[in-house]
Short mmCIF file of C-alpha atoms in Angstrom, two decimals:
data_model
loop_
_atom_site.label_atom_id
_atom_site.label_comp_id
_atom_site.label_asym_id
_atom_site.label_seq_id
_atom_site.Cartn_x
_atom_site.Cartn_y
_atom_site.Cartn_z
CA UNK K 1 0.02 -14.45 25.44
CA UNK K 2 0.94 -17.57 23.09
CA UNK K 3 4.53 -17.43 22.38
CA UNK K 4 5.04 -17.55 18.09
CA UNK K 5 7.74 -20.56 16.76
CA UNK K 6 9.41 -20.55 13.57
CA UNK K 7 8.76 -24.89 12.59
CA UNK K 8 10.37 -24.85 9.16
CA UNK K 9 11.81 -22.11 6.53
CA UNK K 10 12.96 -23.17 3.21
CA UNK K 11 13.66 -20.57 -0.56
CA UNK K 12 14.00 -21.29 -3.83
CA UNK K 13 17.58 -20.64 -5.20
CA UNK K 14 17.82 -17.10 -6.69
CA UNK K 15 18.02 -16.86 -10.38
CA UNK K 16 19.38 -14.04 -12.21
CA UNK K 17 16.54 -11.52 -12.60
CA UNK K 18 17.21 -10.75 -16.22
CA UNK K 19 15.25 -12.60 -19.55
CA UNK K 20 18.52 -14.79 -19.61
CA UNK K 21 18.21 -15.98 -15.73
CA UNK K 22 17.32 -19.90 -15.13
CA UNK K 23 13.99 -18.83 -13.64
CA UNK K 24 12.72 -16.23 -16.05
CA UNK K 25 10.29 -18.79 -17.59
CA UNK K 26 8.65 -19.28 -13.85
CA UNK K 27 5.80 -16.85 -13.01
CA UNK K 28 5.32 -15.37 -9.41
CA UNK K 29 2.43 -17.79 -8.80
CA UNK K 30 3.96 -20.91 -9.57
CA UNK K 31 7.15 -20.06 -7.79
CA UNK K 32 4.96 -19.30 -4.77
CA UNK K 33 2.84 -22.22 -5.00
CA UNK K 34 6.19 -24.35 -5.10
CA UNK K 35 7.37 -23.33 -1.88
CA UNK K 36 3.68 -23.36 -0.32
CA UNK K 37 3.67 -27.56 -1.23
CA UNK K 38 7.28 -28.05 -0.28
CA UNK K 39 6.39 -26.67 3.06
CA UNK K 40 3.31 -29.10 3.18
CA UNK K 41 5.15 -32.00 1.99
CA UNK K 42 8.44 -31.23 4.51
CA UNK K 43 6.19 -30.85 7.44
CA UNK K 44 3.77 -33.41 6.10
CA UNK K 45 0.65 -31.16 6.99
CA UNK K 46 -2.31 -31.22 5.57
CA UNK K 47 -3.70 -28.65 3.19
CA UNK K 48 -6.19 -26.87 5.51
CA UNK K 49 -3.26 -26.93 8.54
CA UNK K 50 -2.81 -22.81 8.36
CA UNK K 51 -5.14 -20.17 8.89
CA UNK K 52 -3.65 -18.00 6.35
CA UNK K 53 -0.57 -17.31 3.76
CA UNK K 54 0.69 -14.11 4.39
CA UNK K 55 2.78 -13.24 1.36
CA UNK K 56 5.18 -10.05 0.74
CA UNK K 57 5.64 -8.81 -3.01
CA UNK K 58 7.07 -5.28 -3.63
CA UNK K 59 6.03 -4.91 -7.97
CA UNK K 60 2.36 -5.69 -7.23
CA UNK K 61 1.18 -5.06 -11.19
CA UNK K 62 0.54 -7.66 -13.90
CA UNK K 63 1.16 -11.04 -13.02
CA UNK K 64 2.20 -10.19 -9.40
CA UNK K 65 -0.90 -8.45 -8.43
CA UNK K 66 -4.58 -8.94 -7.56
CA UNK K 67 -3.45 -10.43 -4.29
CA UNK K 68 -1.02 -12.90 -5.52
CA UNK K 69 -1.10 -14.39 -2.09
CA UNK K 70 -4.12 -15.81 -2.50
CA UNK K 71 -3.80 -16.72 -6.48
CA UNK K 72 -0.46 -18.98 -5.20
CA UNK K 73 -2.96 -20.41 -2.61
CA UNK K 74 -5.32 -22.01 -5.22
CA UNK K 75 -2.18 -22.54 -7.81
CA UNK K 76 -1.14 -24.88 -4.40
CA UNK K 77 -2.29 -28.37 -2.68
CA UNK K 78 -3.32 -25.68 0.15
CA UNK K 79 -7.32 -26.01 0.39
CA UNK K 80 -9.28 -23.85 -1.29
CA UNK K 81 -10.58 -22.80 2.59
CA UNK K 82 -6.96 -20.82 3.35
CA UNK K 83 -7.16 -16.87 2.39
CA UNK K 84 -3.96 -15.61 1.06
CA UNK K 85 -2.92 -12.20 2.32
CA UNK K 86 -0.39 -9.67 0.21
CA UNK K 87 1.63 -7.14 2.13
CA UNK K 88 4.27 -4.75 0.95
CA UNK K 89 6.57 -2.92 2.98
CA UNK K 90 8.94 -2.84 -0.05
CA UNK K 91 12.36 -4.30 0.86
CA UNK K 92 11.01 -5.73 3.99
CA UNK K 93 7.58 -7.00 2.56
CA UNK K 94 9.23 -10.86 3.42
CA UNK K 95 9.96 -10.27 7.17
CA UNK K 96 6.69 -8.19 7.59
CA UNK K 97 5.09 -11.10 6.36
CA UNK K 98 6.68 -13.31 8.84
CA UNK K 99 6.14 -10.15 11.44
CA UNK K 100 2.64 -10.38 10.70
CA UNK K 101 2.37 -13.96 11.21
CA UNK K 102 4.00 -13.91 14.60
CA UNK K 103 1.42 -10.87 15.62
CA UNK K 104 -1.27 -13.16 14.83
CA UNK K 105 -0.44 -15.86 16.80
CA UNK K 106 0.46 -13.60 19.76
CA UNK K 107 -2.53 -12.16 19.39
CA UNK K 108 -4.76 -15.64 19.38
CA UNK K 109 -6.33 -14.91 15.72
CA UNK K 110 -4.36 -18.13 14.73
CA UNK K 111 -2.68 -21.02 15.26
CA UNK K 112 -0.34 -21.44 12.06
CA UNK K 113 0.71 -19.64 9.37
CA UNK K 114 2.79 -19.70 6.29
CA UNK K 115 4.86 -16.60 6.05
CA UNK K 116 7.05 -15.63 2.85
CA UNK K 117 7.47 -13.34 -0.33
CA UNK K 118 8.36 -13.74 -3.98
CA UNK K 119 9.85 -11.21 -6.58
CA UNK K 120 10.31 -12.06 -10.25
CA UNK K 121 12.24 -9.65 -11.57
CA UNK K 122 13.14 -10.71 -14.61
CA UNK K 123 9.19 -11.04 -15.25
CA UNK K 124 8.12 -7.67 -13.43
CA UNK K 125 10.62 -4.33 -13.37
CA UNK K 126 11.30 -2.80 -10.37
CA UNK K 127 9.36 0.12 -10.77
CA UNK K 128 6.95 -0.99 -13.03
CA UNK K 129 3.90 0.14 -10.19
CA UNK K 130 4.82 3.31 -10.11
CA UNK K 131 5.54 5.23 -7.15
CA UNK K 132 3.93 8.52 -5.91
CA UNK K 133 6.59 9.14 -3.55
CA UNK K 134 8.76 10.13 -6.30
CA UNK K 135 6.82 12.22 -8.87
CA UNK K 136 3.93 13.57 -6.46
CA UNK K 137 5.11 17.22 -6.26
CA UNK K 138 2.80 17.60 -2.98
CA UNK K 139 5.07 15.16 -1.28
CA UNK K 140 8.55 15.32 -2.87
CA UNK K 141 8.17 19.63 -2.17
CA UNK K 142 8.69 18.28 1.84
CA UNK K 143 10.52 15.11 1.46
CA UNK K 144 13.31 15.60 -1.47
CA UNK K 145 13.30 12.18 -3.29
CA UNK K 146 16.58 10.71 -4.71
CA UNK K 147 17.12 7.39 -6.17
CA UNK K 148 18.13 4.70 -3.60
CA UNK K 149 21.45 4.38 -4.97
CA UNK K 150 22.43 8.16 -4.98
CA UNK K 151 21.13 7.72 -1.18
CA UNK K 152 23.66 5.08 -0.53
CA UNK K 153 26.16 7.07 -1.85
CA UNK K 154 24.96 10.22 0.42
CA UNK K 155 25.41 7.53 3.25
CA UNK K 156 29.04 6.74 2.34
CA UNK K 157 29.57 10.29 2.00
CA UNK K 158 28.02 11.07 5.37
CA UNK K 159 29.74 8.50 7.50
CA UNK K 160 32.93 8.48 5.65
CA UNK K 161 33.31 5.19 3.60
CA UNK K 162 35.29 5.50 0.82
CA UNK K 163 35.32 3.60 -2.58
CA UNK K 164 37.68 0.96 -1.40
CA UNK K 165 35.96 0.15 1.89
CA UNK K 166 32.78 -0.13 -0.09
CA UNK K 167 34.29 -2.68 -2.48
CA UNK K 168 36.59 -4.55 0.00
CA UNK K 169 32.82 -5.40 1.43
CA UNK K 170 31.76 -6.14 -1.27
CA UNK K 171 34.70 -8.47 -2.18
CA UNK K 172 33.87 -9.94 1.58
CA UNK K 173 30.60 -11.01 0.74
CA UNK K 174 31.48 -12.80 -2.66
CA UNK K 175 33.97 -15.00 -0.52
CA UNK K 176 31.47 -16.07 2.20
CA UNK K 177 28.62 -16.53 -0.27
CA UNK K 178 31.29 -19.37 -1.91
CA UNK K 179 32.37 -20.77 0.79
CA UNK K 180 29.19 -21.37 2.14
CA UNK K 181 28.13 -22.96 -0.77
CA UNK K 182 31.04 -24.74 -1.00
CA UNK K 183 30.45 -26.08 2.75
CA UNK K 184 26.48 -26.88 2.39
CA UNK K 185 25.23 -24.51 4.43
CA UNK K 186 22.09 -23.55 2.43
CA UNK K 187 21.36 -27.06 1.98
CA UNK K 188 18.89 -27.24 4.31
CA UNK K 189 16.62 -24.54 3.35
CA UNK K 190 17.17 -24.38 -0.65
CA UNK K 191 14.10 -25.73 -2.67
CA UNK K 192 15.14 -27.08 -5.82
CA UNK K 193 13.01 -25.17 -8.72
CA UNK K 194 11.83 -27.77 -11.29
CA UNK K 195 9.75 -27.45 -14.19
CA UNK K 196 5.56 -28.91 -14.73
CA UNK K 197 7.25 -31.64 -16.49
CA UNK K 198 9.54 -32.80 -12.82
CA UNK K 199 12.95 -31.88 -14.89
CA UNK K 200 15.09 -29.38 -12.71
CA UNK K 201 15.43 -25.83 -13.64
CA UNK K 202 17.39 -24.46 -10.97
CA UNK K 203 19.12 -25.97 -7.63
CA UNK K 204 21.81 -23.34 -7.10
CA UNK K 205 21.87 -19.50 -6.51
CA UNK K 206 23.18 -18.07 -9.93
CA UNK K 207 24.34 -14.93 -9.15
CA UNK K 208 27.24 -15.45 -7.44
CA UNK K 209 30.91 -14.09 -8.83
CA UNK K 210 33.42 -16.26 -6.96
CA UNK K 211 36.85 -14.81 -7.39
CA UNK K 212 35.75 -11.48 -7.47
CA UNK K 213 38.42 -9.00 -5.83
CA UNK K 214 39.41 -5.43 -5.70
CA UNK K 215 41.20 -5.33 -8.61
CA UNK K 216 37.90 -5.97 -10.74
CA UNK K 217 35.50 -4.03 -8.20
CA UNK K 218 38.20 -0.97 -9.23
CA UNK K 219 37.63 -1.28 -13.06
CA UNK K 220 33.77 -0.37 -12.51
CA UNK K 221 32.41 3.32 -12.99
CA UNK K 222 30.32 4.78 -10.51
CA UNK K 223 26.64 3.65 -11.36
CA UNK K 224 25.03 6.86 -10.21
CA UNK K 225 27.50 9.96 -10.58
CA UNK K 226 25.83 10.68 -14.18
CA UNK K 227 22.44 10.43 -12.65
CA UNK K 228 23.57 12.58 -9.59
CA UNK K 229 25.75 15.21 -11.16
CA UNK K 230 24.00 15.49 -14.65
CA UNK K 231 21.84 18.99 -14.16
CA UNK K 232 19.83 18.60 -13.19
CA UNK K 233 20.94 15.75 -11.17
CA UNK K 234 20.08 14.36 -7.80
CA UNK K 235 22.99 15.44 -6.40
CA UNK K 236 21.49 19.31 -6.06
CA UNK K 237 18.05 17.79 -4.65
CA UNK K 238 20.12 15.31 -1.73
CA UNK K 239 22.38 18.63 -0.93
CA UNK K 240 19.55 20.67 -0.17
CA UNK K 241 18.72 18.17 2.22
CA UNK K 242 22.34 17.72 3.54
CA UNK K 243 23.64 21.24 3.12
CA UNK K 244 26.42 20.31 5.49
CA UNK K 245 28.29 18.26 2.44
CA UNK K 246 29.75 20.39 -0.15
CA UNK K 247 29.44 17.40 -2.61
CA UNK K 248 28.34 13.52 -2.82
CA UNK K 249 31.30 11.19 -3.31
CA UNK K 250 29.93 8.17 -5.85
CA UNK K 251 31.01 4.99 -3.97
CA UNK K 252 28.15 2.00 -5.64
CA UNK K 253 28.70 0.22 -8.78
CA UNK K 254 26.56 -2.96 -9.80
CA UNK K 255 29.77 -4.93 -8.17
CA UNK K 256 29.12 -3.22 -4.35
CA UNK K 257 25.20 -3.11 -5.05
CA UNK K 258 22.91 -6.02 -4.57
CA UNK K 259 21.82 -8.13 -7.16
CA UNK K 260 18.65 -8.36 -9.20
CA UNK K 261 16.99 -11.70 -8.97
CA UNK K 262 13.93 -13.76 -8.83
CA UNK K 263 13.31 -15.92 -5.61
CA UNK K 264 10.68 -17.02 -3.62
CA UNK K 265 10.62 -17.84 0.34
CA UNK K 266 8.78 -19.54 2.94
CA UNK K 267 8.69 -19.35 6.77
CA UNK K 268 6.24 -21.76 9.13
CA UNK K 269 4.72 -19.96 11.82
CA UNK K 270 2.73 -21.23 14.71
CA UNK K 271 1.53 -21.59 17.79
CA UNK K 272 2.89 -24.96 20.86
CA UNK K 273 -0.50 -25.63 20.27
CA UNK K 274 -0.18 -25.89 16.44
CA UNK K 275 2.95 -27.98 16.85
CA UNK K 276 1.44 -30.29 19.03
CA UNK K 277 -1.05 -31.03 16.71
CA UNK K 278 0.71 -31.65 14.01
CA UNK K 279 3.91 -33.19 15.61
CA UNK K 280 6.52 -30.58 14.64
CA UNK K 281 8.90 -29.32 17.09
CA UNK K 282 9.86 -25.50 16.93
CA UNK K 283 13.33 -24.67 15.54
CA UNK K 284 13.12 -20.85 17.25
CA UNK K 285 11.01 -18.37 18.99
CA UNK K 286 10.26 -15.12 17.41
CA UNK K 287 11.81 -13.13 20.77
CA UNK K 288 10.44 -9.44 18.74
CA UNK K 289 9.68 -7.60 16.00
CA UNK K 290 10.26 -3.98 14.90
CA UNK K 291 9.65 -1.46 12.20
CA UNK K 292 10.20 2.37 12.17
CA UNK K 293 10.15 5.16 9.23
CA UNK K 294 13.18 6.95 8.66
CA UNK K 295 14.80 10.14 6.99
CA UNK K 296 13.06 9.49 3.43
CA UNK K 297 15.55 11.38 1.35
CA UNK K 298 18.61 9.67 2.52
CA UNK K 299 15.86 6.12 3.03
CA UNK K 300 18.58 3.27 4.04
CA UNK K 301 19.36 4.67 7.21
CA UNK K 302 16.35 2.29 8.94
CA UNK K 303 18.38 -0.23 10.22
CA UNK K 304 20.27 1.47 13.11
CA UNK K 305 16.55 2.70 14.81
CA UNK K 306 14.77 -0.46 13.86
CA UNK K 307 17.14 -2.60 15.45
CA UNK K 308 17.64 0.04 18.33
CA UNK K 309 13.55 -0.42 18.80
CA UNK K 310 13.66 -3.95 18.52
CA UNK K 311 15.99 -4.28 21.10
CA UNK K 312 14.40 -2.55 23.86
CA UNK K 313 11.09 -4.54 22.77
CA UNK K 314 12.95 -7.29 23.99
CA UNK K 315 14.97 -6.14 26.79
CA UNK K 316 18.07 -6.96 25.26
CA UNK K 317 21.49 -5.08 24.44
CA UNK K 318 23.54 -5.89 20.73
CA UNK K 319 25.60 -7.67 22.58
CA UNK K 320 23.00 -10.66 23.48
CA UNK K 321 22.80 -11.05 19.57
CA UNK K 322 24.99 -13.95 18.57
CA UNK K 323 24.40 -13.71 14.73
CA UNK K 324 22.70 -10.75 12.55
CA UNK K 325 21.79 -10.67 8.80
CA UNK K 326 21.42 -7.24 7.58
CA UNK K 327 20.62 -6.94 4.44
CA UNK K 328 23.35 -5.53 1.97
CA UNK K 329 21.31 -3.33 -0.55
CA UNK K 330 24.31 -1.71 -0.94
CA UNK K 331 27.78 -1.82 0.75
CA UNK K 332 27.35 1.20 2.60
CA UNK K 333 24.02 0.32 4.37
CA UNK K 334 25.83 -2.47 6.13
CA UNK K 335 29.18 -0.45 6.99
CA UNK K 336 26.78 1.56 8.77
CA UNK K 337 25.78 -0.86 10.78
CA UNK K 338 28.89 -1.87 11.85
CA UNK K 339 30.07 1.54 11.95
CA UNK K 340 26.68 2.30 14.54
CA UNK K 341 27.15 -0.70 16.70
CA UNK K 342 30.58 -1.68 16.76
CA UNK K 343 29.65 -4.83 16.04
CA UNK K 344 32.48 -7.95 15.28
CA UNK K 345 31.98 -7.96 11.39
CA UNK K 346 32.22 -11.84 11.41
CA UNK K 347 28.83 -11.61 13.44
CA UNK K 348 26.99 -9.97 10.14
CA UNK K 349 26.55 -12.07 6.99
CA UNK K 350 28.69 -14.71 7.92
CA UNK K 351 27.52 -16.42 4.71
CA UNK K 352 27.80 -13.59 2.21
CA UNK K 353 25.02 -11.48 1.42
CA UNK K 354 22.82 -9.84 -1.15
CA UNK K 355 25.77 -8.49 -2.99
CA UNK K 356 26.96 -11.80 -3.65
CA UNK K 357 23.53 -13.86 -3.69
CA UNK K 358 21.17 -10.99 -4.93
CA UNK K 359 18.37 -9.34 -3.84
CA UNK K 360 14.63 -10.44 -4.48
CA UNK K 361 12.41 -8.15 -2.91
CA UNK K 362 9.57 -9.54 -1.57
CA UNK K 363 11.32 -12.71 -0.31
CA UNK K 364 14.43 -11.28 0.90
CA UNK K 365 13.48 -11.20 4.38
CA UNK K 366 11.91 -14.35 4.80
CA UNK K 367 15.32 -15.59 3.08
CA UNK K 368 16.87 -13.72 5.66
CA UNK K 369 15.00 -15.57 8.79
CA UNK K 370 16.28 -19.24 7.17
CA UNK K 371 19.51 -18.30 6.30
CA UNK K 372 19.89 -17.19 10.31
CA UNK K 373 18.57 -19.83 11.54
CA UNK K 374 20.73 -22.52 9.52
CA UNK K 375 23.41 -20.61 10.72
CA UNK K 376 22.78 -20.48 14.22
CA UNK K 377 21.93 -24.05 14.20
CA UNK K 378 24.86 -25.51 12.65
CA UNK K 379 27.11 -22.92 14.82
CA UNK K 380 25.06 -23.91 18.37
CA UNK K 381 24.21 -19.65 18.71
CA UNK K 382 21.10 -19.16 20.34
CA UNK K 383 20.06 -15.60 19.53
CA UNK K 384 20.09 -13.88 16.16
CA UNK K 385 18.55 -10.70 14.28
CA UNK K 386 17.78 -9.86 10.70
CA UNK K 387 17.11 -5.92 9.67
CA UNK K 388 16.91 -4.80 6.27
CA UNK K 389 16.30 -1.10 5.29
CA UNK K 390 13.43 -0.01 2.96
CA UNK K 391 12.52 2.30 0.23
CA UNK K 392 11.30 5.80 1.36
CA UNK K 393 12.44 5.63 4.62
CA UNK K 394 12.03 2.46 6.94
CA UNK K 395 13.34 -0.09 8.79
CA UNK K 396 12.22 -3.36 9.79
CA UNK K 397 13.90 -5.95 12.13
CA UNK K 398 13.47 -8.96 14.17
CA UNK K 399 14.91 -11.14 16.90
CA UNK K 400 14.69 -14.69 16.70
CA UNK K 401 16.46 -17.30 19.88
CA UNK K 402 16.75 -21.01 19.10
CA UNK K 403 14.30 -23.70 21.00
#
C-alpha cells in the first residue's frame, strides 16, 4: 500500500468573523483560490499536478455552496481538468479533507492532492443551513439536542471543571498564541491575504487578546445560563439525559469559547511517487486517521474515542505522541483531554489555540495539521496528533510522524 506524505501546508491568517473583520470583504472562493495558487507557486507545480481538491466547508448555503470546492478550482491557476470535491464533517470538515486525501493515495486512486477548508463567517452565519438534527422532532424525541455551548458546560459539570479552571485555560492559550507570534512560529505556514489590486489586506491573525488574564475572564457572564435555565431552557432537555446531575454549572463565556473567524487552509498530499516527480521532499507521513460518533446530546466528548481509535490504528500508546493539537472549541473540551489522558499540558497547544486564534470551521483542521507540523519541526519531535470534536456527536483525529 503507498504510504501518504504531507509536502507543504500553509493558511491564511484568521480575520475576525464579524462585518468589521479585515477579511469580511473576501468571499469563500477567492480565499480558497488564494491558498490553491500559493500552494502551486510554493511547490512550483504545475496546474494539472493533483488529481483532485478536496475541500471542507461546514455553512454550505449562498456563496459557500454548490460545491465550492470545485468553484475555487476554476476561480484558481489549477486547470480546468482538476474536480473539486466538498466534504463536511462540521468542525472536522478540514482534517477529513486531508483524511480523505491520505485514503486516496493509500488506496492508489491518486497520486496528489490538495487538502483544506475555508469558513467565512463574517459572510455566512453559522447556522444559516439549517440543521435537522435540532428541530426534527423524529430525531431530537431519541437524541435530546442542546446547543454546543450548554454541552460544554454539561462537560465541565460532568468532569468537574470549575469556572476558574476553565478561564485559567483560557488565559493559557492567549499567552502561547502571543508568544508564538511574537517568536515566528507561524511564519512558515501563514499566507498573506491581499486584495485583486496586490495591496495587503491581512498578514496577521486578528483575534488575538494579548494580556488577557483572570481578572478580565472573571468580569464576563455566563454566555449560556439564560439560554439553559430560561423555561423552557436547555438545561431541563440535557438533565433528562444526565439525570445523575441535579443541575448544570455555566462555566463558557465568549472569553473561554473559541473565536469566530474567517480563514482558509491548505494541506499537500501525495504519493513518493508524486514527489519524485515533481521534486518535493515529504515533510511527514500521515501514520493514521480516525473518526467515531459520539453521545450527541452532550456532542464534544469525540476526542477521547477518536484518538483512543486512532491509536490502536496505529499501534501506538499516548505516550509515543510528542506533540497534540486538540482543538479548543471551548475550554472544557480540552481539560477533558488532559483530564482523560493525563497528558503533560505543555504537550497540547503549545502555541495557543482556538480560544486565542479563533475558530474557522471548515479550515480548522487543516490549520491544525500545519500548525503541528511547524511545531514539531522547529522543536526536532517526530510524532504528533491533531483531534477536534464535532457537532452532533463526533470525533475525528489523526497521527502524523516527521520524514
Amino acid at each position: 500500500m503507498p504510504e501518504a506524505f504531507i509536502y507543504d501546508a500553509l493558511r491564511s491568517p484568521r480575520g475576525r468573523g464579524r462585518p468589521d473583520g479585515s477579511l469580511h470583504e473576501v468571499t469563500a472562493v477567492r480565499l480558497s483560490a488564494l491558498m490553491l495558487d500559493a500552494m502551486l507557486a510554493r511547490n512550483g507545480l504545475p496546474g494539472d499536478a493533483v488529481e483532485d481538491v478536496i475541500w471542507g466547508n461546514v455553512t454550505q448555503v449562498g456563496e459557500q455552496g454548490g460545491c465550492l470546492a470545485r468553484t475555487a478550482v476554476l476561480a484558481s491557476g489549477l486547470s480546468e481538468a482538476v474536480p473539486g470535491l466538498s466534504v463536511n464533517r462540521f468542525c472536522a470538515s478540514g482534517l477529513e479533507a486531508v483524511n480523505l486525501a491520505a485514503a486516496q493515495v493509500r488506496g492508489g486512486a491518486g497520486e496528489g492532492f490538495i487538502a483544506g477548508g475555508v469558513e467565512m463567517m463574517s459572510r455566512v452565519p453559522m447556522g444559516s443551513d439549517g440543521a435537522a438534527v435540532a428541530v426534527d422532532p423524529a430525531v431530537t424525541f431519541r437524541h435530546p439536542f442542546v446547543p454546543q455551548g450548554i454541552a460544554a458546560d454539561l462537560i465541565a459539570t460532568l468532569h468537574g471543571f470549575a469556572r476558574d479552571d476553565v478561564d485559567a485555560f483560557a488565559v493559557e492559550s492567549q499567552a502561547r498564541a502571543a508568544r508564538a507570534w511574537a517568536e515566528g512560529r507561524f511564519a512558515r505556514s501563514i499566507v498573506p491575504v491581499t486584495d485583486v489590486n496586490g495591496l495587503p489586506i491581512l498578514a496577521r491573525d486578528e483575534h488575538l487578546r494579548p494580556g488577557t488574564d483572570m481578572q478580565a475572564l472573571g468580569a464576563l457572564a455566563p454566555a449560556f445560563r439564560e439560554l439553559g435555565e430560561t423555561m423552557p431552557g436547555f438545561d431541563a432537555v440535557a438533565l433528562m439525559r444526565y439525570p445523575q446531575l441535579e443541575r448544570i454549572a455555566h462555566v463558557h463565556h465568549a472569553g473561554n469559547s473559541s473565536g469566530i473567524v474567517d480563514g482558509a487552509a491548505a494541506v499537500l498530499v501525495g504519493s513518493a511517487a508524486f514527489g519524485a516527480r515533481h521534486g518535493l521532499t515529504p515533510r511527514a507521513r500521515i501514520v493514521a486517521t480516525a473518526r467515531v460518533g459520539s453521545e450527541p446530546t452532550i456532542m464534544l466528548t469525540g476526542p477521547v474515542p477518536a484518538t483512543e481509535r486512532v491509536l490502536a490504528a496505529a499501534g501506538m500508546q499516548v505516550s509515543d505522541i510528542d506533540l497534540f493539537e486538540v482543538n479548543e472549541a471551548f475550554a472544557a473540551v480540552v481539560l477533558r483531554f488532559l483530564q482523560a489522558f493525563g497528558v503533560d499540558p505543555a504537550r497540547v497547544n503549545p502555541n495557543g489555540g482556538a480560544i486565542a486564534l479563533g475558530h474557522p470551521l471548515g479550515a480548522t483542521g487543516a490549520m491544525l495539521i500545519g500548525t503541528l507540523l511547524d511545531e514539531m519541526e522547529r522543536t526536532g519531535r517526530a510524532t504528533g496528533l491533531v483531534t477536534l470534536c464535532v457537532a452532533s456527536g463526533m470525533g475525528a483525529a489523526t497521527i502524523i510522524e516527521r520524514v
